[in-house]
mmCIF file of C-alpha atoms and ligand atoms in Angstrom:
data_model
loop_
_atom_site.group_PDB
_atom_site.id
_atom_site.type_symbol
_atom_site.label_atom_id
_atom_site.label_comp_id
_atom_site.label_asym_id
_atom_site.label_seq_id
_atom_site.Cartn_x
_atom_site.Cartn_y
_atom_site.Cartn_z
ATOM 1 C CA MET A 134 0.000 0.000 0.000
ATOM 2 C CA SER A 135 1.354 3.384 -0.919
ATOM 3 C CA LEU A 136 1.540 6.145 1.609
ATOM 4 C CA ASN A 137 4.467 8.481 1.286
ATOM 5 C CA GLN A 138 6.910 8.999 4.160
ATOM 6 C CA ALA A 139 5.414 12.385 5.085
ATOM 7 C CA LYS A 140 1.955 10.815 5.425
ATOM 8 C CA ARG A 141 3.342 7.909 7.468
ATOM 9 C CA ASP A 142 5.122 10.381 9.783
ATOM 10 C CA GLU A 143 1.905 12.370 10.113
ATOM 11 C CA ILE A 144 -0.018 9.228 11.114
ATOM 12 C CA SER A 145 2.667 8.234 13.684
ATOM 13 C CA SER A 146 2.522 11.683 15.196
ATOM 14 C CA ILE A 147 -1.305 11.692 15.367
ATOM 15 C CA LEU A 148 -1.232 8.247 16.988
ATOM 16 C CA GLN A 149 0.861 9.685 19.861
ATOM 17 C CA GLN A 150 -1.876 12.178 20.679
ATOM 18 C CA THR A 151 -4.873 11.511 22.908
ATOM 19 C CA ALA A 152 -7.649 13.802 24.004
ATOM 20 C CA SER A 153 -10.148 13.535 26.821
ATOM 21 C CA THR A 154 -13.761 14.022 25.854
ATOM 22 C CA ARG A 155 -17.269 13.712 27.225
ATOM 23 C CA ARG A 156 -18.496 12.460 23.884
ATOM 24 C CA ALA A 157 -19.159 8.765 23.192
ATOM 25 C CA THR A 158 -16.101 6.907 21.917
ATOM 26 C CA VAL A 159 -15.840 3.332 20.670
ATOM 27 C CA PRO A 160 -12.607 1.587 21.799
ATOM 28 C CA THR A 161 -12.620 -0.976 18.957
ATOM 29 C CA LEU A 162 -12.826 1.798 16.374
ATOM 30 C CA GLU A 163 -10.325 3.995 18.226
ATOM 31 C CA GLU A 164 -7.817 1.141 17.835
ATOM 32 C CA ILE A 165 -7.828 1.427 14.034
ATOM 33 C CA LEU A 166 -8.303 5.206 13.797
ATOM 34 C CA TYR A 167 -6.070 6.876 11.152
ATOM 35 C CA GLN A 168 -4.401 3.598 10.171
ATOM 36 C CA PRO A 169 -4.531 2.522 6.522
ATOM 37 C CA ILE A 170 -6.181 -0.812 5.749
ATOM 38 C CA SER A 171 -5.044 -2.213 2.386
ATOM 39 C CA VAL A 172 -7.471 -2.707 -0.479
ATOM 40 C CA LEU A 173 -6.495 -4.004 -3.952
ATOM 41 C CA ASP A 174 -2.841 -3.414 -4.902
ATOM 42 C CA HIS A 175 -2.264 0.227 -3.874
ATOM 43 C CA GLY A 176 -5.555 1.301 -2.308
ATOM 44 C CA PHE A 177 -6.512 1.813 1.310
ATOM 45 C CA ILE A 178 -9.245 2.921 3.656
ATOM 46 C CA ARG A 179 -8.525 4.891 6.838
ATOM 47 C CA VAL A 180 -11.109 5.870 9.443
ATOM 48 C CA ILE A 181 -10.392 9.515 10.184
ATOM 49 C CA ASP A 182 -13.204 10.490 12.534
ATOM 50 C CA TYR A 183 -16.659 9.464 13.700
ATOM 51 C CA MET A 184 -19.605 10.750 15.689
ATOM 52 C CA GLY A 185 -21.994 8.617 17.741
ATOM 53 C CA ASP A 186 -22.296 4.924 18.495
ATOM 54 C CA ASP A 187 -25.140 2.397 18.963
ATOM 55 C CA THR A 188 -26.357 4.448 21.920
ATOM 56 C CA ALA A 189 -26.821 7.523 19.716
ATOM 57 C CA ILE A 190 -29.263 5.545 17.547
ATOM 58 C CA VAL A 191 -31.219 4.430 20.595
ATOM 59 C CA GLN A 192 -31.170 7.922 22.139
ATOM 60 C CA ALA A 193 -32.622 9.460 18.988
ATOM 61 C CA ALA A 194 -35.254 6.742 18.621
ATOM 62 C CA ARG A 195 -36.361 7.141 22.246
ATOM 63 C CA VAL A 196 -37.005 10.817 21.667
ATOM 64 C CA SER A 197 -39.644 9.831 19.148
ATOM 65 C CA TYR A 198 -41.077 7.182 21.449
ATOM 66 C CA GLY A 199 -40.770 9.389 24.542
ATOM 67 C CA LYS A 200 -39.050 6.706 26.640
ATOM 68 C CA GLY A 201 -35.958 6.891 28.821
ATOM 69 C CA THR A 202 -32.710 4.860 28.939
ATOM 70 C CA LYS A 203 -33.065 1.068 28.868
ATOM 71 C CA GLN A 204 -30.934 -2.051 29.312
ATOM 72 C CA ILE A 205 -28.468 -3.213 26.650
ATOM 73 C CA GLN A 206 -30.673 -6.092 25.495
ATOM 74 C CA GLN A 207 -33.573 -3.695 25.060
ATOM 75 C CA ASP A 208 -31.306 -1.318 23.128
ATOM 76 C CA LYS A 209 -30.344 -4.143 20.782
ATOM 77 C CA GLY A 210 -34.004 -5.092 20.393
ATOM 78 C CA LEU A 211 -34.904 -1.502 19.582
ATOM 79 C CA ILE A 212 -32.166 -1.250 16.932
ATOM 80 C CA ASN A 213 -33.407 -4.510 15.387
ATOM 81 C CA TYR A 214 -36.935 -3.117 15.382
ATOM 82 C CA LEU A 215 -35.825 0.120 13.707
ATOM 83 C CA MET A 216 -33.900 -1.777 11.023
ATOM 84 C CA ARG A 217 -36.754 -4.226 10.428
ATOM 85 C CA HIS A 218 -39.321 -1.495 10.014
ATOM 86 C CA ARG A 219 -37.084 0.874 8.039
ATOM 87 C CA HIS A 220 -37.310 3.573 10.668
ATOM 88 C CA THR A 221 -34.133 5.066 9.277
ATOM 89 C CA THR A 222 -33.586 8.534 10.720
ATOM 90 C CA PRO A 223 -32.086 7.366 14.060
ATOM 91 C CA PHE A 224 -29.270 5.752 12.011
ATOM 92 C CA GLU A 225 -28.522 9.155 10.483
ATOM 93 C CA MET A 226 -27.418 10.395 13.930
ATOM 94 C CA CYS A 227 -24.095 8.555 13.517
ATOM 95 C CA GLU A 228 -21.487 9.859 11.069
ATOM 96 C CA ILE A 229 -18.108 8.586 9.927
ATOM 97 C CA LYS A 230 -15.277 10.069 7.880
ATOM 98 C CA TYR A 231 -12.905 7.974 5.784
ATOM 99 C CA HIS A 232 -9.781 8.667 3.764
ATOM 100 C CA ILE A 233 -9.908 6.377 0.726
ATOM 101 C CA LYS A 234 -7.451 5.667 -2.051
ATOM 102 C CA LEU A 235 -9.094 3.981 -5.022
ATOM 103 C CA PRO A 236 -8.749 3.515 -8.793
ATOM 104 C CA ILE A 237 -10.544 6.195 -10.856
ATOM 105 C CA PHE A 238 -12.929 3.655 -12.419
ATOM 106 C CA VAL A 239 -14.025 2.574 -8.926
ATOM 107 C CA ALA A 240 -14.350 6.229 -7.885
ATOM 108 C CA ARG A 241 -16.714 6.824 -10.819
ATOM 109 C CA GLN A 242 -19.109 4.182 -9.454
ATOM 110 C CA TRP A 243 -18.645 5.336 -5.871
ATOM 111 C CA ILE A 244 -19.401 9.003 -6.578
ATOM 112 C CA ARG A 245 -22.875 8.091 -7.880
ATOM 113 C CA HIS A 246 -23.878 7.851 -4.226
ATOM 114 C CA ARG A 247 -24.909 11.421 -3.631
ATOM 115 C CA THR A 248 -25.585 11.430 0.076
ATOM 116 C CA ALA A 249 -21.966 11.738 1.229
ATOM 117 C CA ASN A 250 -19.631 14.724 1.545
ATOM 118 C CA VAL A 251 -16.562 14.322 -0.638
ATOM 119 C CA ASN A 252 -13.299 16.130 -1.101
ATOM 120 C CA GLU A 253 -11.013 14.652 -3.774
ATOM 121 C CA TYR A 254 -7.291 15.002 -4.458
ATOM 122 C CA SER A 255 -6.883 17.723 -7.074
ATOM 123 C CA ALA A 256 -4.966 16.693 -10.187
ATOM 124 C CA ARG A 257 -5.247 20.354 -11.307
ATOM 125 C CA TYR A 258 -3.254 21.399 -8.274
ATOM 126 C CA SER A 259 -0.919 18.407 -7.739
ATOM 127 C CA ILE A 260 0.819 15.798 -9.876
ATOM 128 C CA LEU A 261 -0.852 12.380 -9.699
ATOM 129 C CA GLY A 262 1.478 9.634 -8.457
ATOM 130 C CA LYS A 263 2.504 6.793 -10.708
ATOM 131 C CA GLU A 264 0.179 4.275 -9.151
ATOM 132 C CA TYR A 265 -2.207 2.203 -11.174
ATOM 133 C CA TYR A 266 -4.316 -0.849 -10.447
ATOM 134 C CA ILE A 267 -3.383 -4.166 -12.002
ATOM 135 C CA PRO A 268 -5.853 -6.974 -11.192
ATOM 136 C CA ARG A 269 -4.604 -10.316 -9.946
ATOM 137 C CA ALA A 270 -4.523 -12.919 -12.717
ATOM 138 C CA GLU A 271 -7.229 -14.922 -10.922
ATOM 139 C CA ASP A 272 -9.563 -11.914 -11.010
ATOM 140 C CA LEU A 273 -9.462 -11.664 -14.797
ATOM 141 C CA SER A 274 -12.561 -13.169 -16.386
ATOM 142 C CA VAL A 275 -14.220 -13.296 -19.756
ATOM 143 C CA GLN A 276 -17.415 -11.301 -20.433
ATOM 144 C CA SER A 277 -20.470 -12.987 -18.908
ATOM 145 C CA THR A 278 -22.957 -14.251 -21.503
ATOM 146 C CA THR A 279 -25.929 -13.999 -19.117
ATOM 147 C CA ASN A 280 -25.171 -10.637 -17.485
ATOM 148 C CA ARG A 281 -23.986 -7.775 -19.656
ATOM 149 C CA GLN A 282 -22.598 -6.026 -16.591
ATOM 150 C CA GLY A 283 -20.812 -9.052 -15.201
ATOM 151 C CA ARG A 284 -17.915 -11.457 -15.358
ATOM 152 C CA GLY A 285 -18.023 -14.974 -16.702
ATOM 153 C CA SER A 286 -15.540 -17.812 -16.292
ATOM 154 C CA ALA A 287 -11.820 -17.296 -15.610
ATOM 155 C CA MET A 288 -9.531 -16.419 -18.531
ATOM 156 C CA SER A 289 -6.970 -18.874 -19.774
ATOM 157 C CA SER A 290 -3.539 -18.264 -18.248
ATOM 158 C CA GLU A 291 -2.151 -17.391 -21.684
ATOM 159 C CA GLU A 292 -4.806 -14.743 -22.297
ATOM 160 C CA SER A 293 -4.607 -13.292 -18.790
ATOM 161 C CA ALA A 294 -0.815 -12.942 -19.110
ATOM 162 C CA LYS A 295 -1.369 -10.967 -22.327
ATOM 163 C CA VAL A 296 -4.022 -8.746 -20.719
ATOM 164 C CA LEU A 297 -1.819 -8.008 -17.694
ATOM 165 C CA ASP A 298 1.056 -7.146 -19.999
ATOM 166 C CA LEU A 299 -1.120 -4.740 -22.029
ATOM 167 C CA LEU A 300 -2.494 -3.092 -18.895
ATOM 168 C CA ARG A 301 1.009 -2.508 -17.531
ATOM 169 C CA LYS A 302 2.418 -1.271 -20.836
ATOM 170 C CA ASP A 303 -0.458 1.169 -21.376
ATOM 171 C CA ALA A 304 -0.301 2.547 -17.848
ATOM 172 C CA GLU A 305 3.477 2.974 -18.051
ATOM 173 C CA LEU A 306 3.256 4.643 -21.461
ATOM 174 C CA VAL A 307 0.565 7.155 -20.501
ATOM 175 C CA TYR A 308 2.502 8.107 -17.374
ATOM 176 C CA GLU A 309 5.625 8.635 -19.433
ATOM 177 C CA HIS A 310 3.608 10.958 -21.707
ATOM 178 C CA TYR A 311 2.030 12.662 -18.684
ATOM 179 C CA GLU A 312 5.453 13.530 -17.278
ATOM 180 C CA ASP A 313 6.626 14.555 -20.720
ATOM 181 C CA MET A 314 3.673 16.927 -21.196
ATOM 182 C CA LEU A 315 4.125 18.360 -17.692
ATOM 183 C CA ASN A 316 7.881 18.506 -18.232
ATOM 184 C CA GLN A 317 8.073 17.317 -14.615
ATOM 185 C CA ASP A 318 8.441 13.973 -12.885
ATOM 186 C CA GLN A 319 6.132 12.831 -10.083
ATOM 187 C CA GLU A 320 8.332 14.509 -7.460
ATOM 188 C CA GLY A 321 7.965 17.796 -9.337
ATOM 189 C CA ASN A 322 11.529 17.878 -10.722
ATOM 190 C CA ILE A 323 11.814 19.748 -14.047
ATOM 191 C CA LEU A 324 12.808 17.395 -16.871
ATOM 192 C CA ASP A 325 13.995 19.923 -19.473
ATOM 193 C CA PRO A 326 14.821 23.482 -18.318
ATOM 194 C CA ASN A 327 14.267 24.793 -21.864
ATOM 195 C CA ARG A 328 10.617 23.736 -21.966
ATOM 196 C CA SER A 329 7.669 25.187 -20.055
ATOM 197 C CA GLY A 330 5.379 22.119 -19.825
ATOM 198 C CA LEU A 331 1.598 21.793 -20.090
ATOM 199 C CA THR A 332 -0.744 22.757 -17.252
ATOM 200 C CA ARG A 333 -1.611 19.907 -14.834
ATOM 201 C CA GLU A 334 -5.349 20.204 -15.456
ATOM 202 C CA LEU A 335 -4.826 19.228 -19.106
ATOM 203 C CA ALA A 336 -1.871 16.850 -18.855
ATOM 204 C CA ARG A 337 -3.888 14.491 -16.595
ATOM 205 C CA MET A 338 -6.472 13.756 -19.281
ATOM 206 C CA ASN A 339 -4.517 10.956 -20.943
ATOM 207 C CA LEU A 340 -4.177 8.900 -17.740
ATOM 208 C CA THR A 341 -6.000 5.578 -17.759
ATOM 209 C CA LEU A 342 -8.941 4.843 -15.443
ATOM 210 C CA ASN A 343 -6.912 2.393 -13.378
ATOM 211 C CA TYR A 344 -4.789 5.263 -11.943
ATOM 212 C CA TYR A 345 -5.434 5.871 -8.267
ATOM 213 C CA THR A 346 -7.116 8.908 -6.806
ATOM 214 C CA GLU A 347 -7.840 9.769 -3.142
ATOM 215 C CA TRP A 348 -10.636 11.408 -1.259
ATOM 216 C CA TYR A 349 -12.086 12.164 2.110
ATOM 217 C CA TRP A 350 -15.602 10.727 2.289
ATOM 218 C CA LYS A 351 -17.995 11.546 5.119
ATOM 219 C CA ILE A 352 -21.389 9.893 5.386
ATOM 220 C CA ASP A 353 -24.065 9.063 7.952
ATOM 221 C CA LEU A 354 -24.685 5.473 8.990
ATOM 222 C CA HIS A 355 -28.035 5.120 7.223
ATOM 223 C CA ASN A 356 -26.603 6.130 3.860
ATOM 224 C CA LEU A 357 -23.412 4.149 4.467
ATOM 225 C CA LEU A 358 -25.501 1.007 4.974
ATOM 226 C CA HIS A 359 -27.450 1.819 1.799
ATOM 227 C CA PHE A 360 -24.130 2.184 -0.050
ATOM 228 C CA THR A 361 -22.778 -1.130 1.283
ATOM 229 C CA SER A 362 -25.985 -2.992 0.412
ATOM 230 C CA LEU A 363 -25.810 -1.780 -3.218
ATOM 231 C CA ARG A 364 -22.065 -2.035 -3.731
ATOM 232 C CA GLY A 365 -21.526 -5.149 -1.605
ATOM 233 C CA ASP A 366 -24.100 -7.072 -3.618
ATOM 234 C CA PRO A 367 -22.745 -9.899 -5.812
ATOM 235 C CA HIS A 368 -24.014 -7.897 -8.844
ATOM 236 C CA ALA A 369 -21.614 -5.057 -8.020
ATOM 237 C CA GLN A 370 -18.099 -5.069 -9.478
ATOM 238 C CA TYR A 371 -15.438 -7.066 -7.613
ATOM 239 C CA GLU A 372 -13.147 -4.050 -7.144
ATOM 240 C CA ILE A 373 -15.745 -1.889 -5.370
ATOM 241 C CA ARG A 374 -16.861 -4.894 -3.305
ATOM 242 C CA ALA A 375 -13.290 -5.220 -2.065
ATOM 243 C CA TYR A 376 -13.684 -1.732 -0.531
ATOM 244 C CA VAL A 377 -17.143 -2.549 0.855
ATOM 245 C CA ASN A 378 -15.733 -5.538 2.745
ATOM 246 C CA ILE A 379 -13.393 -3.210 4.621
ATOM 247 C CA LEU A 380 -16.161 -0.658 5.224
ATOM 248 C CA LEU A 381 -18.293 -3.444 6.722
ATOM 249 C CA ASP A 382 -15.455 -4.395 9.089
ATOM 250 C CA THR A 383 -15.218 -0.798 10.287
ATOM 251 C CA ILE A 384 -19.009 -0.590 10.769
ATOM 252 C CA LYS A 385 -18.903 -3.787 12.831
ATOM 253 C CA LYS A 386 -16.233 -2.269 15.070
ATOM 254 C CA TRP A 387 -18.090 1.041 15.350
ATOM 255 C CA VAL A 388 -21.787 0.122 15.855
ATOM 256 C CA PRO A 389 -21.972 -3.661 16.464
ATOM 257 C CA PHE A 390 -25.730 -3.742 17.209
ATOM 258 C CA ALA A 391 -26.611 -1.767 14.085
ATOM 259 C CA TYR A 392 -24.201 -3.939 12.076
ATOM 260 C CA ASP A 393 -25.864 -7.162 13.317
ATOM 261 C CA ALA A 394 -29.311 -5.769 12.545
ATOM 262 C CA PHE A 395 -28.158 -4.724 9.058
ATOM 263 C CA ILE A 396 -26.767 -8.192 8.274
ATOM 264 C CA GLU A 397 -29.886 -9.874 9.645
ATOM 265 C CA TYR A 398 -32.599 -7.740 8.072
ATOM 266 C CA ARG A 399 -30.917 -6.252 4.992
ATOM 267 C CA LEU A 400 -27.710 -7.744 3.668
ATOM 268 C CA GLU A 401 -28.565 -11.387 4.267
ATOM 269 C CA GLY A 402 -32.312 -10.895 4.429
ATOM 270 C CA ALA A 403 -34.476 -10.964 1.319
ATOM 271 C CA HIS A 404 -37.136 -8.862 -0.296
ATOM 272 C CA ILE A 405 -39.664 -10.777 -2.364
ATOM 273 C CA SER A 406 -42.405 -9.617 -4.683
ATOM 274 C CA ARG A 407 -46.130 -10.104 -4.117
ATOM 275 C CA THR A 408 -46.133 -12.913 -6.712
ATOM 276 C CA GLY A 409 -43.074 -14.498 -5.093
ATOM 277 C CA ARG A 410 -44.833 -14.506 -1.734
ATOM 278 C CA LEU A 411 -47.905 -16.157 -3.264
ATOM 279 C CA ILE A 412 -45.734 -18.848 -4.888
ATOM 280 C CA LEU A 413 -44.138 -19.587 -1.518
ATOM 281 C CA LYS A 414 -47.598 -19.990 0.035
ATOM 282 C CA ARG A 415 -48.670 -22.312 -2.799
ATOM 283 C CA LEU A 416 -45.514 -24.425 -2.371
ATOM 284 C CA LEU A 417 -46.009 -24.616 1.393
ATOM 285 C CA HIS A 418 -49.549 -25.874 0.803
ATOM 286 C CA GLY A 419 -48.160 -28.677 -1.359
ATOM 287 C CA GLU A 420 -49.145 -27.218 -4.726
ATOM 288 C CA LYS A 421 -46.950 -27.926 -7.748
ATOM 289 C CA VAL A 422 -45.674 -24.688 -9.263
ATOM 290 C CA THR A 423 -43.705 -24.317 -12.482
ATOM 291 C CA GLN A 424 -42.319 -21.248 -14.190
ATOM 292 C CA LEU A 425 -45.328 -21.177 -16.532
ATOM 293 C CA THR A 426 -47.869 -21.379 -13.715
ATOM 294 C CA SER A 427 -45.843 -19.112 -11.401
ATOM 295 C CA GLY A 428 -46.654 -15.806 -13.063
ATOM 296 C CA LEU A 429 -42.952 -14.916 -13.056
ATOM 297 C CA SER A 430 -40.714 -14.228 -16.047
ATOM 298 C CA GLN A 431 -37.959 -16.785 -16.684
ATOM 299 C CA ARG A 432 -35.381 -14.461 -15.149
ATOM 300 C CA GLU A 433 -37.436 -13.752 -12.026
ATOM 301 C CA TRP A 434 -38.231 -17.460 -11.681
ATOM 302 C CA LYS A 435 -34.496 -18.267 -11.725
ATOM 303 C CA GLU A 436 -33.830 -15.568 -9.124
ATOM 304 C CA PHE A 437 -36.678 -16.910 -6.965
ATOM 305 C CA ILE A 438 -35.323 -20.482 -7.159
ATOM 306 C CA THR A 439 -31.822 -19.316 -6.278
ATOM 307 C CA LEU A 440 -33.036 -17.157 -3.379
ATOM 308 C CA PHE A 441 -34.762 -20.073 -1.635
ATOM 309 C CA ASP A 442 -32.473 -22.838 -2.901
ATOM 310 C CA LEU A 443 -35.410 -24.519 -4.663
ATOM 311 C CA HIS A 444 -33.296 -26.013 -7.433
ATOM 312 C CA TYR A 445 -35.475 -29.137 -7.662
ATOM 313 C CA LEU A 446 -38.056 -26.856 -9.330
ATOM 314 C CA GLU A 447 -35.710 -26.138 -12.215
ATOM 315 C CA ASN A 448 -36.373 -29.484 -13.823
ATOM 316 C CA SER A 449 -40.077 -29.660 -13.084
ATOM 317 C CA ALA A 450 -42.127 -29.950 -16.277
ATOM 318 C CA SER A 451 -43.618 -26.691 -17.405
HETATM 319 C C1 FAD B 179 -24.868 -3.099 -9.569
HETATM 320 C C2 FAD B 179 -25.093 -1.691 -10.011
HETATM 321 C C3 FAD B 179 -25.096 -1.368 -11.372
HETATM 322 C C4 FAD B 179 -25.289 -0.037 -11.795
HETATM 323 N N1 FAD B 179 -25.264 0.255 -13.136
HETATM 324 C C5 FAD B 179 -25.403 1.545 -13.536
HETATM 325 C C6 FAD B 179 -25.339 1.901 -14.932
HETATM 326 O O1 FAD B 179 -25.186 1.061 -15.799
HETATM 327 N N2 FAD B 179 -25.456 3.209 -15.280
HETATM 328 C C7 FAD B 179 -25.662 4.191 -14.349
HETATM 329 O O2 FAD B 179 -25.760 5.365 -14.714
HETATM 330 N N3 FAD B 179 -25.713 3.890 -13.026
HETATM 331 C C8 FAD B 179 -25.594 2.605 -12.608
HETATM 332 N N4 FAD B 179 -25.640 2.317 -11.267
HETATM 333 C C9 FAD B 179 -25.820 3.414 -10.310
HETATM 334 C C10 FAD B 179 -27.256 3.414 -9.721
HETATM 335 O O3 FAD B 179 -28.221 3.623 -10.723
HETATM 336 C C11 FAD B 179 -27.372 4.515 -8.652
HETATM 337 O O4 FAD B 179 -27.146 5.772 -9.259
HETATM 338 C C12 FAD B 179 -26.362 4.342 -7.540
HETATM 339 O O5 FAD B 179 -26.377 3.020 -7.078
HETATM 340 C C13 FAD B 179 -26.709 5.294 -6.396
HETATM 341 O O6 FAD B 179 -27.861 4.813 -5.763
HETATM 342 P P1 FAD B 179 -28.796 5.777 -4.945
HETATM 343 O O7 FAD B 179 -29.329 6.872 -5.817
HETATM 344 O O8 FAD B 179 -29.833 4.936 -4.248
HETATM 345 O O9 FAD B 179 -27.778 6.337 -3.840
HETATM 346 P P2 FAD B 179 -27.562 7.794 -3.252
HETATM 347 O O10 FAD B 179 -27.159 8.770 -4.282
HETATM 348 O O11 FAD B 179 -26.673 7.580 -2.075
HETATM 349 O O12 FAD B 179 -28.967 8.206 -2.733
HETATM 350 C C14 FAD B 179 -29.576 7.551 -1.619
HETATM 351 C C15 FAD B 179 -31.055 7.769 -1.721
HETATM 352 O O13 FAD B 179 -31.321 9.177 -1.575
HETATM 353 C C16 FAD B 179 -32.350 9.566 -2.461
HETATM 354 N N5 FAD B 179 -31.802 10.588 -3.378
HETATM 355 C C17 FAD B 179 -30.523 11.048 -3.399
HETATM 356 N N6 FAD B 179 -30.388 12.021 -4.315
HETATM 357 C C18 FAD B 179 -31.593 12.150 -4.888
HETATM 358 C C19 FAD B 179 -32.114 12.993 -5.918
HETATM 359 N N7 FAD B 179 -31.347 13.899 -6.537
HETATM 360 N N8 FAD B 179 -33.387 12.855 -6.269
HETATM 361 C C20 FAD B 179 -34.179 11.959 -5.669
HETATM 362 N N9 FAD B 179 -33.779 11.127 -4.678
HETATM 363 C C21 FAD B 179 -32.499 11.231 -4.294
HETATM 364 C C22 FAD B 179 -32.822 8.317 -3.177
HETATM 365 O O14 FAD B 179 -33.889 7.764 -2.453
HETATM 366 C C23 FAD B 179 -31.645 7.392 -3.082
HETATM 367 O O15 FAD B 179 -31.976 6.008 -3.135
HETATM 368 C C24 FAD B 179 -25.479 0.993 -10.834
HETATM 369 C C25 FAD B 179 -25.486 0.666 -9.465
HETATM 370 C C26 FAD B 179 -25.288 -0.643 -9.053
HETATM 371 C C27 FAD B 179 -25.283 -0.940 -7.568
#
């Protein structure tokens, strides 16, 4: 993972400092505060700051119910209730701020989530480092034939070696041209004193999407959970899911009751359609249901079968 020496020194110095506070703190999250957690080949996530904990969710909810402080088990029960019934505003009382380093193509997906506050590294102001993402050979796949947005089977080792070689060559070449256009290397040293060099805001435009960028990203817990449910889903791209896995770890450390409720009622729970619910009832009453008699399209029928592991229905005569 790439953090320059100045950044590493800054983190060491921050880690020496402590402050006393009357605000709620979470020891398990404090332990990892500021420290980079690796993602992909050069990326990382650092927790920079946070506000609130599980108690803040309960406190806010009890205002609306007009009740006082309760026991831990009741707090957990209340958080489960809120999650189950999508009473979401109490979860907005908790906020967290991350420092994230991620490839530009991942950032383009990430930034579609509009409910966060973002401040990105400026490639108009500074020179982008020579850091680009190269997937692991085992993560290279052919185009899926059933999902236009997805990956199919693994590539042959011969083909993946060629792809990796092309990715590296292209990234190296564009960076060489970037420095040439700037007339500066990544440390800012002038390459040719007789040339003036192109402005940074234009020179950056030839860099490939696998170059890394960085940002500070601040979001409340409700919207963070929404983000992780969309981008942690198996339909989301592997590279963004790699980041979501780390985010989920930090959420677990920060608000363990809310995390458990989220896994139980959202991430590993299921939402089924009205027709899906009726099919389940029919099956439970011993009725034979096929795709044709189900009222579902072929695609929905497949999803339904997969959701409830009803693969014996696949071969039932239509
Ligand atoms: C697997 C996957 C594939 C995708 N493929 C594509 C694609 O091919 N092309 C593409 O363009 N996008 C694609 N997206 C992006 C997707 O359409 C959403 O833009 C993205 O997931 C953000 O979701 P969101 O709006 O719910 O989140 P947020 O922006 O975080 O918003 C959270 C919620 O706030 C509300 N909200 C926020 N802003 C507004 C607003 N301005 N108006 C109304 N309500 C608002 C909505 O209720 C929203 O659900 C894909 C996303 C996923 C997960």
